[in-house]
Amino acid sequence: MAAAVCPCRALLGGRRGLLRSLARSARGLAASKETHFGFQVVSEEEKGEKVYQVFENVAKKYDIMNDSMSLGIHRVWKDVLLRKMNPSPGTLLLDVAGGTGDIAFRFINYVRSVRERQLRQKLKHHQNLSWQEITDSYQEEAVKPLGDSQVVVCDINKEMLKVGRQKAQQLGYSEGLSWVVGNAEELPFGDEKFDVYTIAFGIRNVTHIDLALQEAYRVLKPGGRFLCLEFSQVNNPLLSRLYDLYSFQIIPVLGEIIAGDWKSYQYLVESIRRFPPQEEFKAMIEDAGFLKVDYQNLTSGIVAIHSGFKL
Amino acid sequence: VRCQLCPPARALQASAALRRVSDEHKKEPAASSSQHQFDSHPTDHHPEQEPQGPRPSYTGQGGQESEDYESEEQLQHRILTAALEFVPEHGWSAEAIAEGAKTLGLSAAAAGMFHNDGSELVLHFVSHCNTKLSEQLEQEQKLVQLGETEKKTTDQFLRDALEARLRMLIPYIEKWPQAISILLLPHNIPSSLSLLTSMIDDIWHYAGDRSTDFNWYTRRAVLTGIYNTTELVMIQDTSPDFEDTWRFLENRVADAVNMDNTAKQVKSTGEALVQGLMGAAVTVSTAARALR
């Protein structure tokens, strides 16, 4: 008899359990959509938190890890980005997810040298300068070495910004820099404020990429430029295999040895694979309203620079 | 719902920026050269965009792009035209283009649409000059057809056409050597060569050249040579109103026409000689036969 009762109860229990799990999943679907965190599936709120934790952990070793993972090539990529931007003095740059300030410092160096060249050209053209005029021009160079250019570094993660500010102090960058905490999906700036918007190796960590692109469109002035430097799909099959091998076998190990954090670097490598390829990302940028959208592959597609204009 | 409404709103906003810019410069000529082949005019296009409501989202960016494709090109032309006034100060460079963009109310970053070396600015200017020249020659031809002016001789026509074309360089003459060097850059040579040949072709066409034989090539080669050498003389000319250049041009055109006449003379002399020889041969052979 007990045996006869047991299966019934088991069945009832089973059905109740089934109902409970059904209810839970229905509630889950209504509450939050799911997204990817590397190769895991998580809810959208969770993704934001997890990404925050990743960068909080890696902030202090971020630059060293960049150098060792990319064998220093990331510096070349960032230099190419600046060359493509070719900013003139007086440009206002917004560097989103710019945490440790690599792009911002390069921007300042570039603008400073362009400004010096401009002042030198001006002096060359004037044949008969009085001493007063010469001193005036030197003063101008001293007072406005950047020619009113400014860069605002915006990052969601306070740890990364802290590291960036320390670096700025160490390297002696004092003016033309601002550090702001903000979310790329909801920027704390007014409309049409900036000439150039850059996001280097940051957009794949954003939960809603389309919102970030729309915000980028919003804060740019008419004629402004959107530039995105990001890992992308390698088009060469041989290189692609080597790259996969390197990414999944070596990088997390390096992460463990140098930064003591295997998981964060596993996330990094997986998130690169999850990011849409060049053409798809280009379509997303066009959807946000940008025109003349184009991309340039660097190192056979390991990274790509996407560029668009708000016209 | 938000996603559906957003793209069309932004699409209209994008076109609003372009329209706003175009309203400021309504006088811009529509098509600049044979390089661009759209036939509708900007002023016809934009009023059509107003009454349209938000487009359904499935049209997406495709519909938007095809309508604004013209405007992108024309916006670029407008920026380059505005940049020309900064060339004497900044040279043919990205800085001049940035200044031009700023006068149109755009950020200086818009200069990023073009090459960093100012190539597009020079090519735009050259094609603009060629168009102006064609229009001028067309006008002159109409006047001749209406009988209001005399038809010029070939060498006078060529001289005037080349002088008119070279005079267009005068406002930029100080920076013109830089422009020449940009035009000779390997990646620009196809475009600059095609602009040069189409200009020379135009001039010969209006000069009345209808040749279909080898003359077509020789005439164009000769005129190209005259134009290039005169241009080089002009950039180092310091005489008032470039008198030396025009005198040089006159001499070269006279040489060319002389050469042409001489060639014809040589040809006819040659033919006459050949006929003479043939005649002599016939006479000798007849006489020889008669003697036998």
Coordinates of C-alpha atoms in Angstrom, one line a residue:
Chain A
M1 CA 0.0 0.0 0.0
A2 CA 2.8 2.4 0.9
A3 CA 4.3 1.6 -2.4
A4 CA 1.0 2.4 -4.2
V5 CA 0.8 5.8 -2.3
C6 CA 4.4 6.7 -3.0
P7 CA 4.2 6.9 -6.8
C8 CA 1.1 9.1 -6.5
R9 CA 2.8 11.5 -4.1
A10 CA 5.8 11.5 -6.3
L11 CA 3.7 12.3 -9.3
L12 CA 1.9 15.1 -7.4
G13 CA 5.1 16.4 -6.1
G14 CA 6.6 16.2 -9.6
R15 CA 3.6 18.1 -11.1
R16 CA 3.8 20.8 -8.4
G17 CA 7.6 21.1 -9.0
L18 CA 6.8 21.4 -12.7
L19 CA 4.2 24.1 -12.1
R20 CA 6.6 26.0 -9.8
S21 CA 9.4 25.9 -12.3
L22 CA 7.0 27.0 -15.0
A23 CA 5.8 29.9 -12.9
R24 CA 9.4 30.9 -12.2
S25 CA 10.4 30.9 -15.8
A26 CA 7.3 32.9 -16.8
R27 CA 8.2 35.5 -14.2
G28 CA 11.8 35.4 -15.3
L29 CA 11.0 36.1 -18.9
A30 CA 8.8 39.0 -17.9
A31 CA 11.4 40.5 -15.5
S32 CA 14.7 40.7 -17.4
K33 CA 16.0 39.7 -20.8
E34 CA 19.1 37.5 -21.1
T35 CA 22.3 38.4 -22.6
H36 CA 25.8 37.0 -22.9
F37 CA 28.7 37.5 -20.5
G38 CA 31.5 35.9 -22.5
F39 CA 30.2 32.4 -23.3
Q40 CA 27.8 32.4 -20.3
V41 CA 24.2 33.4 -20.4
V42 CA 23.2 35.9 -17.8
S43 CA 20.5 38.5 -17.2
E44 CA 21.1 42.0 -18.4
E45 CA 21.4 43.5 -14.9
E46 CA 23.8 40.8 -13.9
K47 CA 26.0 41.6 -16.9
G48 CA 26.5 45.2 -15.9
E49 CA 27.5 44.1 -12.4
K50 CA 29.8 41.3 -13.6
V51 CA 31.6 43.6 -16.0
Y52 CA 32.0 46.2 -13.3
Q53 CA 33.6 43.6 -11.1
V54 CA 35.9 42.4 -13.9
F55 CA 37.3 45.9 -14.4
E56 CA 37.5 46.6 -10.7
N57 CA 39.7 43.6 -10.3
V58 CA 42.0 44.3 -13.3
A59 CA 42.3 48.0 -13.0
K60 CA 45.7 48.2 -11.4
K61 CA 47.3 45.7 -13.8
Y62 CA 45.3 46.8 -16.8
D63 CA 48.2 48.4 -18.7
I64 CA 50.7 45.7 -17.9
M65 CA 48.3 43.1 -19.1
N66 CA 47.6 45.0 -22.3
D67 CA 51.3 45.1 -23.1
S68 CA 51.8 41.4 -22.4
M69 CA 48.7 40.1 -24.1
S70 CA 49.1 42.1 -27.3
L71 CA 53.0 42.1 -27.2
G72 CA 52.9 45.9 -27.1
I73 CA 50.9 46.1 -30.4
H74 CA 48.0 47.8 -28.7
R75 CA 50.1 51.0 -28.6
V76 CA 50.4 50.9 -32.4
W77 CA 46.6 50.4 -32.7
K78 CA 45.9 53.4 -30.5
D79 CA 48.4 55.5 -32.5
V80 CA 46.7 54.6 -35.7
L81 CA 43.4 55.6 -34.2
L82 CA 44.8 59.0 -33.4
R83 CA 46.4 59.4 -36.8
K84 CA 43.0 58.6 -38.4
M85 CA 41.3 61.1 -36.1
N86 CA 43.9 63.8 -37.0
P87 CA 42.5 66.3 -34.5
S88 CA 43.1 70.0 -34.9
P89 CA 43.7 72.3 -32.0
G90 CA 40.4 73.4 -30.5
T91 CA 38.8 69.9 -30.8
L92 CA 36.7 68.6 -27.9
L93 CA 37.1 64.9 -27.4
L94 CA 34.9 62.6 -25.4
D95 CA 36.7 59.3 -24.6
V96 CA 34.1 56.8 -23.3
A97 CA 35.3 53.8 -21.4
G98 CA 38.6 55.5 -21.5
G99 CA 39.5 54.4 -18.0
T100 CA 43.3 54.5 -17.8
G101 CA 43.6 57.4 -20.3
D102 CA 45.6 55.9 -23.1
I103 CA 43.6 57.6 -25.8
A104 CA 43.3 60.9 -23.9
F105 CA 47.1 61.2 -23.4
R106 CA 47.8 60.4 -27.0
F107 CA 45.3 63.1 -28.0
I108 CA 47.0 65.7 -25.9
N109 CA 50.4 64.9 -27.3
Y110 CA 49.1 65.0 -30.9
V111 CA 47.3 68.3 -30.4
R112 CA 50.3 69.8 -28.7
S113 CA 52.6 69.0 -31.5
V114 CA 50.2 70.2 -34.2
R115 CA 49.9 73.5 -32.3
E116 CA 53.6 73.8 -32.1
R117 CA 53.9 73.3 -35.8
Q118 CA 51.2 75.8 -36.5
L119 CA 52.9 78.5 -34.4
R120 CA 56.2 77.7 -36.1
Q121 CA 54.7 78.1 -39.5
K122 CA 53.2 81.4 -38.5
L123 CA 56.6 82.7 -37.4
K124 CA 58.2 81.5 -40.6
H125 CA 55.8 83.5 -42.8
H126 CA 56.5 86.8 -41.1
Q127 CA 59.8 88.1 -42.4
N128 CA 60.3 91.2 -40.3
L129 CA 59.1 90.5 -36.7
S130 CA 59.7 93.0 -34.0
W131 CA 60.9 91.6 -30.6
Q132 CA 57.5 92.4 -29.2
E133 CA 55.8 90.2 -31.8
I134 CA 58.2 87.3 -31.1
T135 CA 57.6 87.5 -27.4
D136 CA 53.9 87.6 -27.9
S137 CA 53.9 84.5 -30.0
Y138 CA 56.1 82.6 -27.4
Q139 CA 53.6 83.7 -24.7
E140 CA 50.7 82.4 -26.8
E141 CA 52.5 79.1 -27.0
A142 CA 53.0 79.0 -23.3
V143 CA 49.5 80.1 -22.4
K144 CA 47.6 78.0 -24.9
P145 CA 49.8 75.0 -25.7
L146 CA 46.8 73.0 -26.6
G147 CA 44.9 75.7 -28.4
D148 CA 41.7 75.2 -26.4
S149 CA 41.5 71.5 -27.1
Q150 CA 40.0 69.4 -24.3
V151 CA 39.4 65.8 -23.6
V152 CA 36.8 64.3 -21.2
V153 CA 37.5 60.8 -20.1
C154 CA 34.3 59.0 -19.1
D155 CA 34.2 55.6 -17.5
I156 CA 31.6 53.7 -15.6
N157 CA 34.2 52.2 -13.3
K158 CA 35.7 54.4 -10.6
E159 CA 38.8 52.2 -10.1
M160 CA 39.8 52.6 -13.7
L161 CA 39.4 56.3 -13.5
K162 CA 41.5 56.4 -10.4
V163 CA 44.3 54.5 -12.1
G164 CA 44.0 57.0 -15.0
R165 CA 44.2 60.0 -12.8
Q166 CA 47.3 58.6 -11.1
K167 CA 49.0 58.0 -14.4
A168 CA 48.2 61.6 -15.5
Q169 CA 49.9 62.9 -12.5
Q170 CA 52.9 60.7 -12.9
L171 CA 53.3 61.6 -16.6
G172 CA 52.7 65.3 -16.0
Y173 CA 49.5 65.9 -17.9
S174 CA 47.7 68.7 -16.1
E175 CA 45.5 70.6 -18.4
G176 CA 42.8 69.9 -20.9
L177 CA 41.8 66.7 -19.1
S178 CA 38.6 65.9 -17.2
W179 CA 37.6 62.7 -15.5
V180 CA 33.9 61.9 -15.3
V181 CA 32.0 58.8 -14.0
G182 CA 29.3 57.9 -16.4
N183 CA 27.4 55.1 -18.2
A184 CA 27.9 54.8 -22.0
E185 CA 24.2 54.0 -22.3
E186 CA 23.2 57.2 -20.5
L187 CA 25.9 59.9 -20.8
P188 CA 25.8 62.7 -18.3
F189 CA 26.3 65.4 -21.0
G190 CA 24.1 67.7 -22.9
D191 CA 23.3 67.4 -26.6
E192 CA 25.8 68.4 -29.3
K193 CA 28.7 69.1 -27.1
F194 CA 31.7 67.2 -28.6
D195 CA 33.6 67.1 -31.8
V196 CA 34.8 63.6 -31.6
Y197 CA 33.6 60.6 -29.6
T198 CA 35.9 57.6 -29.2
I199 CA 35.4 54.3 -27.5
A200 CA 38.5 52.1 -27.5
F201 CA 38.0 48.5 -26.4
G202 CA 35.0 49.4 -24.4
I203 CA 31.9 48.9 -26.5
R204 CA 31.8 45.2 -26.4
N205 CA 31.4 45.4 -22.6
V206 CA 28.3 47.6 -22.9
T207 CA 25.0 45.7 -22.3
H208 CA 23.0 47.6 -24.9
I209 CA 25.3 48.6 -27.7
D210 CA 22.5 50.3 -29.7
L211 CA 21.8 52.6 -26.7
A212 CA 25.5 53.5 -26.5
L213 CA 25.5 54.4 -30.2
Q214 CA 22.4 56.5 -29.8
E215 CA 24.0 58.4 -27.0
A216 CA 27.1 58.9 -29.1
Y217 CA 24.9 60.4 -31.8
R218 CA 23.2 62.6 -29.3
V219 CA 26.3 64.2 -27.7
L220 CA 28.1 64.9 -31.0
K221 CA 27.9 68.2 -32.7
P222 CA 26.8 68.3 -36.4
G223 CA 29.8 67.2 -38.4
G224 CA 31.1 65.3 -35.4
R225 CA 32.9 62.0 -35.7
F226 CA 32.3 58.7 -34.0
L227 CA 35.4 56.4 -33.8
C228 CA 35.4 53.0 -32.3
L229 CA 38.5 50.8 -31.8
E230 CA 37.5 47.3 -31.0
F231 CA 38.5 43.7 -31.4
S232 CA 36.8 42.1 -34.5
Q233 CA 36.8 39.1 -36.7
V234 CA 39.9 37.9 -38.3
N235 CA 39.4 37.2 -42.0
N236 CA 42.5 35.1 -42.6
P237 CA 41.8 31.4 -41.7
L238 CA 45.3 30.5 -40.8
L239 CA 45.8 33.5 -38.6
S240 CA 42.4 32.9 -37.1
R241 CA 43.5 29.5 -35.9
L242 CA 46.7 30.8 -34.4
Y243 CA 44.8 33.7 -32.8
D244 CA 42.2 31.3 -31.2
L245 CA 45.0 29.2 -29.9
Y246 CA 46.8 32.2 -28.4
S247 CA 43.6 33.6 -27.0
F248 CA 42.2 30.6 -25.2
Q249 CA 45.4 28.9 -24.2
I250 CA 47.9 31.7 -23.4
I251 CA 45.9 34.8 -22.4
P252 CA 44.1 33.4 -19.4
V253 CA 47.3 31.9 -18.2
L254 CA 49.1 35.2 -18.5
G255 CA 46.2 36.7 -16.6
E256 CA 46.7 34.3 -13.8
I257 CA 50.4 34.8 -13.6
I258 CA 50.5 38.5 -13.9
A259 CA 47.3 39.7 -12.5
G260 CA 46.2 36.7 -10.4
D261 CA 42.9 36.6 -12.2
W262 CA 42.1 33.8 -14.6
K263 CA 38.4 34.4 -14.9
S264 CA 38.5 38.1 -15.9
Y265 CA 40.8 37.3 -18.8
Q266 CA 38.7 34.3 -19.8
Y267 CA 35.8 36.7 -19.9
L268 CA 37.9 39.1 -22.0
V269 CA 38.7 36.5 -24.6
E270 CA 35.1 35.2 -24.8
S271 CA 33.6 38.7 -25.1
I272 CA 35.8 39.3 -28.1
R273 CA 34.3 36.2 -29.8
R274 CA 30.8 37.4 -28.9
F275 CA 31.2 40.9 -30.5
P276 CA 29.5 41.3 -34.0
P277 CA 31.8 41.2 -37.0
Q278 CA 32.8 44.3 -38.9
E279 CA 29.9 44.6 -41.4
E280 CA 27.3 43.9 -38.7
F281 CA 28.7 46.5 -36.4
K282 CA 28.8 48.9 -39.3
A283 CA 25.1 48.4 -39.9
M284 CA 24.4 49.0 -36.2
I285 CA 26.3 52.3 -36.4
E286 CA 24.3 53.3 -39.5
D287 CA 21.1 52.5 -37.6
A288 CA 22.0 55.0 -35.0
G289 CA 22.0 57.7 -37.7
F290 CA 25.6 58.0 -38.6
L291 CA 26.6 58.6 -42.2
K292 CA 29.7 57.7 -44.2
V293 CA 30.3 54.8 -41.9
D294 CA 33.4 52.9 -42.7
Y295 CA 35.9 50.5 -41.1
Q296 CA 39.6 49.8 -41.3
N297 CA 41.0 46.4 -40.3
L298 CA 44.3 46.4 -38.4
T299 CA 46.5 43.3 -38.0
S300 CA 44.3 41.3 -40.4
G301 CA 41.1 42.0 -38.6
I302 CA 42.2 41.3 -35.0
V303 CA 41.1 44.9 -34.3
A304 CA 39.0 47.2 -36.5
I305 CA 38.5 51.0 -36.4
H306 CA 34.9 52.0 -37.3
S307 CA 34.2 55.6 -38.2
G308 CA 31.0 57.4 -38.7
F309 CA 29.9 61.1 -39.1
K310 CA 26.9 62.9 -37.7
L311 CA 25.8 64.9 -40.8
Chain B
V1 CA 8.2 50.6 -29.1
R2 CA 11.0 53.1 -28.4
C3 CA 13.3 51.3 -30.8
Q4 CA 10.7 51.4 -33.6
L5 CA 10.1 55.2 -33.3
C6 CA 13.7 56.2 -32.7
P7 CA 15.4 55.4 -36.1
P8 CA 12.9 57.3 -38.3
A9 CA 13.1 60.3 -35.9
R10 CA 16.8 60.3 -36.1
A11 CA 16.7 59.7 -39.8
L12 CA 14.6 62.9 -40.2
Q13 CA 16.9 64.7 -37.8
A14 CA 19.9 63.7 -39.9
S15 CA 18.3 64.9 -43.1
A16 CA 17.3 68.0 -41.2
A17 CA 20.9 68.8 -40.6
L18 CA 21.8 68.3 -44.2
R19 CA 18.8 70.3 -45.4
R20 CA 19.6 73.1 -43.0
V21 CA 23.1 73.3 -44.4
S22 CA 21.9 73.2 -48.0
D23 CA 19.4 76.0 -47.3
E24 CA 22.2 78.3 -46.4
H25 CA 23.9 77.8 -49.8
K26 CA 21.1 77.5 -52.3
K27 CA 23.3 78.9 -55.1
E28 CA 25.7 76.0 -55.2
P29 CA 25.8 74.5 -58.7
A30 CA 24.2 71.0 -58.7
A31 CA 26.5 68.6 -60.7
S32 CA 30.1 69.7 -60.9
S33 CA 31.5 67.4 -63.5
S34 CA 31.1 64.3 -65.5
Q35 CA 32.3 62.3 -62.6
H36 CA 28.9 62.5 -60.9
Q37 CA 25.9 61.3 -62.7
F38 CA 22.8 62.1 -60.6
D39 CA 20.2 64.2 -62.5
S40 CA 17.8 65.5 -59.9
H41 CA 18.6 68.8 -58.1
P42 CA 18.9 69.2 -54.4
T43 CA 16.2 71.9 -54.2
D44 CA 13.7 69.6 -55.8
H45 CA 14.6 66.8 -53.4
H46 CA 14.3 68.3 -50.0
P47 CA 10.8 69.7 -50.0
E48 CA 9.6 66.1 -50.8
Q49 CA 11.1 65.0 -47.5
E50 CA 9.0 67.4 -45.4
P51 CA 5.4 66.0 -45.8
Q52 CA 6.6 62.4 -45.2
G53 CA 5.7 61.0 -41.8
P54 CA 7.9 58.7 -39.8
R55 CA 8.8 55.8 -42.1
P56 CA 8.1 52.3 -41.0
S57 CA 11.0 50.7 -39.3
Y58 CA 11.6 48.0 -41.8
T59 CA 12.8 50.5 -44.4
G60 CA 15.6 51.1 -41.9
Q61 CA 18.7 52.8 -43.1
G62 CA 18.5 51.6 -46.7
G63 CA 15.7 54.1 -47.6
Q64 CA 17.4 56.8 -45.7
E65 CA 20.7 56.2 -47.3
S66 CA 19.4 56.3 -50.9
E67 CA 17.7 59.6 -50.3
D68 CA 20.5 61.3 -48.5
Y69 CA 23.2 59.7 -50.7
E70 CA 23.1 62.7 -53.0
S71 CA 23.2 65.1 -50.0
E72 CA 26.3 63.4 -48.6
E73 CA 28.2 64.0 -51.9
Q74 CA 26.8 67.5 -52.2
L75 CA 27.7 68.3 -48.6
Q76 CA 31.2 67.2 -49.3
H77 CA 31.3 69.5 -52.4
R78 CA 30.0 72.3 -50.3
I79 CA 32.7 71.8 -47.6
L80 CA 35.4 71.7 -50.3
T81 CA 34.1 74.8 -52.0
A82 CA 34.0 76.6 -48.6
A83 CA 37.5 75.3 -47.9
L84 CA 39.0 77.0 -51.0
E85 CA 39.0 80.4 -49.4
F86 CA 41.4 79.1 -46.6
V87 CA 43.9 77.7 -49.1
P88 CA 46.1 80.8 -49.4
E89 CA 46.6 80.6 -45.6
H90 CA 46.7 76.9 -44.9
G91 CA 47.7 75.4 -48.2
W92 CA 45.9 72.4 -49.8
S93 CA 45.5 70.5 -46.6
A94 CA 43.2 69.0 -44.1
E95 CA 43.4 72.2 -42.0
A96 CA 41.9 74.2 -44.9
I97 CA 39.1 71.6 -45.2
A98 CA 38.5 71.8 -41.4
E99 CA 38.2 75.6 -41.6
G100 CA 35.8 75.2 -44.5
A101 CA 33.7 72.8 -42.5
K102 CA 33.6 75.3 -39.6
T103 CA 32.2 78.0 -41.8
L104 CA 29.3 75.7 -42.7
G105 CA 28.5 75.3 -39.1
L106 CA 29.9 71.8 -38.9
S107 CA 32.5 70.6 -36.4
A108 CA 36.1 70.6 -37.7
A109 CA 36.1 66.8 -37.3
A110 CA 34.0 66.6 -40.5
A111 CA 37.3 67.1 -42.3
G112 CA 38.0 63.4 -41.4
M113 CA 35.7 62.5 -44.3
F114 CA 38.5 63.4 -46.7
H115 CA 42.0 62.2 -47.1
N116 CA 44.6 63.7 -44.7
D117 CA 46.7 65.0 -47.6
G118 CA 44.2 67.5 -49.1
S119 CA 44.0 65.5 -52.4
E120 CA 40.3 65.8 -52.7
L121 CA 40.5 69.6 -52.3
V122 CA 42.8 70.0 -55.2
L123 CA 40.9 67.6 -57.4
H124 CA 37.6 69.4 -56.6
F125 CA 39.2 72.7 -57.5
V126 CA 40.6 71.4 -60.8
S127 CA 37.3 69.9 -61.8
H128 CA 35.5 73.1 -60.8
C129 CA 37.8 75.1 -63.0
N130 CA 37.3 72.7 -65.9
T131 CA 33.6 73.1 -65.6
K132 CA 33.8 76.8 -65.6
L133 CA 36.0 76.8 -68.7
S134 CA 33.5 74.5 -70.5
E135 CA 30.7 76.9 -69.7
Q136 CA 32.7 79.8 -70.9
L137 CA 33.6 78.2 -74.2
E138 CA 30.0 77.1 -74.6
Q139 CA 28.8 80.7 -74.2
E140 CA 31.4 82.0 -76.7
Q141 CA 30.3 79.4 -79.2
K142 CA 26.7 80.4 -78.8
L143 CA 27.6 84.0 -79.5
V144 CA 29.5 83.0 -82.6
Q145 CA 26.5 81.0 -83.8
L146 CA 24.2 83.9 -83.2
G147 CA 26.6 86.0 -85.3
E148 CA 27.3 88.5 -82.5
T149 CA 31.1 87.8 -82.6
E150 CA 33.6 86.8 -85.1
K151 CA 34.9 83.3 -85.2
K152 CA 38.4 83.2 -84.0
T153 CA 41.4 81.6 -85.8
T154 CA 42.5 78.4 -84.3
D155 CA 45.7 79.8 -82.6
Q156 CA 43.8 82.8 -81.2
F157 CA 41.1 80.4 -79.9
L158 CA 43.6 78.1 -78.2
R159 CA 45.5 81.0 -76.7
D160 CA 42.4 82.6 -75.2
A161 CA 41.1 79.3 -73.9
L162 CA 44.3 78.4 -72.2
E163 CA 44.8 81.9 -70.8
A164 CA 41.2 81.8 -69.4
R165 CA 41.9 78.5 -67.7
L166 CA 45.3 79.5 -66.3
R167 CA 43.9 82.8 -65.0
M168 CA 41.7 80.8 -62.7
L169 CA 44.8 79.7 -60.8
I170 CA 45.8 83.3 -60.0
P171 CA 44.1 83.5 -56.6
Y172 CA 46.0 80.4 -55.5
I173 CA 49.2 80.8 -57.4
E174 CA 51.4 80.9 -54.3
K175 CA 50.2 77.5 -53.1
W176 CA 49.9 76.1 -56.7
P177 CA 53.3 74.2 -56.6
Q178 CA 52.0 72.3 -53.7
A179 CA 48.8 71.5 -55.6
I180 CA 50.9 70.2 -58.6
S181 CA 52.9 68.0 -56.4
I182 CA 49.7 66.6 -54.8
L183 CA 48.3 65.9 -58.3
L184 CA 51.4 63.9 -59.1
L185 CA 51.1 61.6 -56.2
P186 CA 50.7 58.0 -57.4
H187 CA 47.2 57.5 -56.0
N188 CA 46.0 60.7 -57.6
I189 CA 47.4 60.3 -61.0
P190 CA 44.4 58.4 -62.5
S191 CA 42.0 61.2 -61.5
S192 CA 44.3 64.1 -62.3
L193 CA 45.2 62.6 -65.7
S194 CA 41.6 62.1 -66.6
L195 CA 40.7 65.7 -65.6
L196 CA 43.6 67.0 -67.7
T197 CA 42.7 65.0 -70.8
S198 CA 39.0 65.8 -70.6
M199 CA 39.8 69.5 -70.4
I200 CA 42.1 69.4 -73.4
D201 CA 39.5 67.4 -75.3
D202 CA 36.9 70.0 -74.5
I203 CA 39.1 72.8 -75.7
W204 CA 39.8 71.1 -79.0
H205 CA 36.1 70.3 -79.4
Y206 CA 35.1 73.9 -79.1
A207 CA 38.0 74.9 -81.4
G208 CA 36.2 72.9 -84.1
D209 CA 38.5 69.9 -84.3
R210 CA 36.5 67.1 -85.9
S211 CA 39.5 64.9 -86.9
T212 CA 39.1 61.1 -86.7
D213 CA 42.6 60.1 -87.7
F214 CA 45.9 60.2 -86.0
N215 CA 45.7 64.0 -85.8
W216 CA 43.3 63.6 -82.9
Y217 CA 46.1 62.2 -80.7
T218 CA 48.8 64.6 -81.9
R219 CA 46.7 67.6 -81.4
R220 CA 45.8 66.7 -77.8
A221 CA 49.3 65.7 -77.0
V222 CA 50.6 69.0 -78.3
L223 CA 48.1 71.1 -76.4
T224 CA 48.7 69.1 -73.2
G225 CA 52.4 69.9 -73.5
I226 CA 51.7 73.6 -74.1
Y227 CA 49.4 73.7 -71.1
N228 CA 51.8 72.0 -68.7
T229 CA 54.8 74.0 -69.7
T230 CA 52.8 77.3 -69.5
E231 CA 51.6 76.3 -66.0
L232 CA 55.2 75.8 -64.9
V233 CA 56.2 79.1 -66.3
M234 CA 53.3 80.8 -64.6
I235 CA 54.2 79.6 -61.1
Q236 CA 57.6 81.3 -61.3
D237 CA 56.4 84.4 -63.2
T238 CA 56.8 87.7 -61.4
S239 CA 55.9 90.1 -64.1
P240 CA 52.8 92.3 -63.7
D241 CA 49.6 90.4 -64.6
F242 CA 51.7 87.5 -65.7
E243 CA 52.6 89.2 -69.1
D244 CA 55.6 86.9 -69.5
T245 CA 53.4 83.9 -69.2
W246 CA 51.0 85.0 -71.9
R247 CA 53.8 85.9 -74.2
F248 CA 55.3 82.4 -73.7
L249 CA 51.9 80.9 -74.4
E250 CA 51.6 82.9 -77.6
N251 CA 54.9 81.7 -78.8
R252 CA 54.2 78.1 -78.0
V253 CA 50.8 78.1 -79.7
A254 CA 52.4 79.8 -82.8
D255 CA 55.1 77.1 -82.8
A256 CA 52.5 74.4 -82.7
V257 CA 50.4 75.9 -85.5
N258 CA 53.6 76.4 -87.5
M259 CA 54.6 72.8 -87.0
D260 CA 51.2 71.8 -88.1
N261 CA 51.5 73.9 -91.3
T262 CA 55.0 72.7 -91.9
A263 CA 53.8 69.2 -91.5
K264 CA 51.1 69.8 -94.0
Q265 CA 53.6 71.4 -96.3
V266 CA 56.0 68.6 -96.0
K267 CA 53.3 66.2 -96.8
S268 CA 52.1 68.0 -99.9
T269 CA 55.7 68.6 -101.0
G270 CA 56.4 64.9 -100.4
E271 CA 53.3 64.0 -102.4
A272 CA 54.3 66.5 -105.2
L273 CA 57.8 65.0 -105.3
V274 CA 56.5 61.5 -105.5
Q275 CA 54.1 62.4 -108.3
G276 CA 57.0 64.2 -110.1
L277 CA 59.2 61.1 -109.8
M278 CA 56.3 58.8 -111.0
G279 CA 55.8 61.1 -113.9
A280 CA 59.5 61.1 -114.7
A281 CA 59.6 57.3 -114.5
V282 CA 56.6 57.0 -116.9
T283 CA 58.3 59.4 -119.3
V284 CA 61.5 57.5 -119.2
S285 CA 59.9 54.2 -119.7
T286 CA 57.7 55.5 -122.6
A287 CA 60.8 57.0 -124.2
A288 CA 62.7 53.8 -123.8
R289 CA 59.9 51.8 -125.4
A290 CA 59.7 54.3 -128.2
L291 CA 63.5 54.0 -128.8
R292 CA 63.2 50.2 -129.0

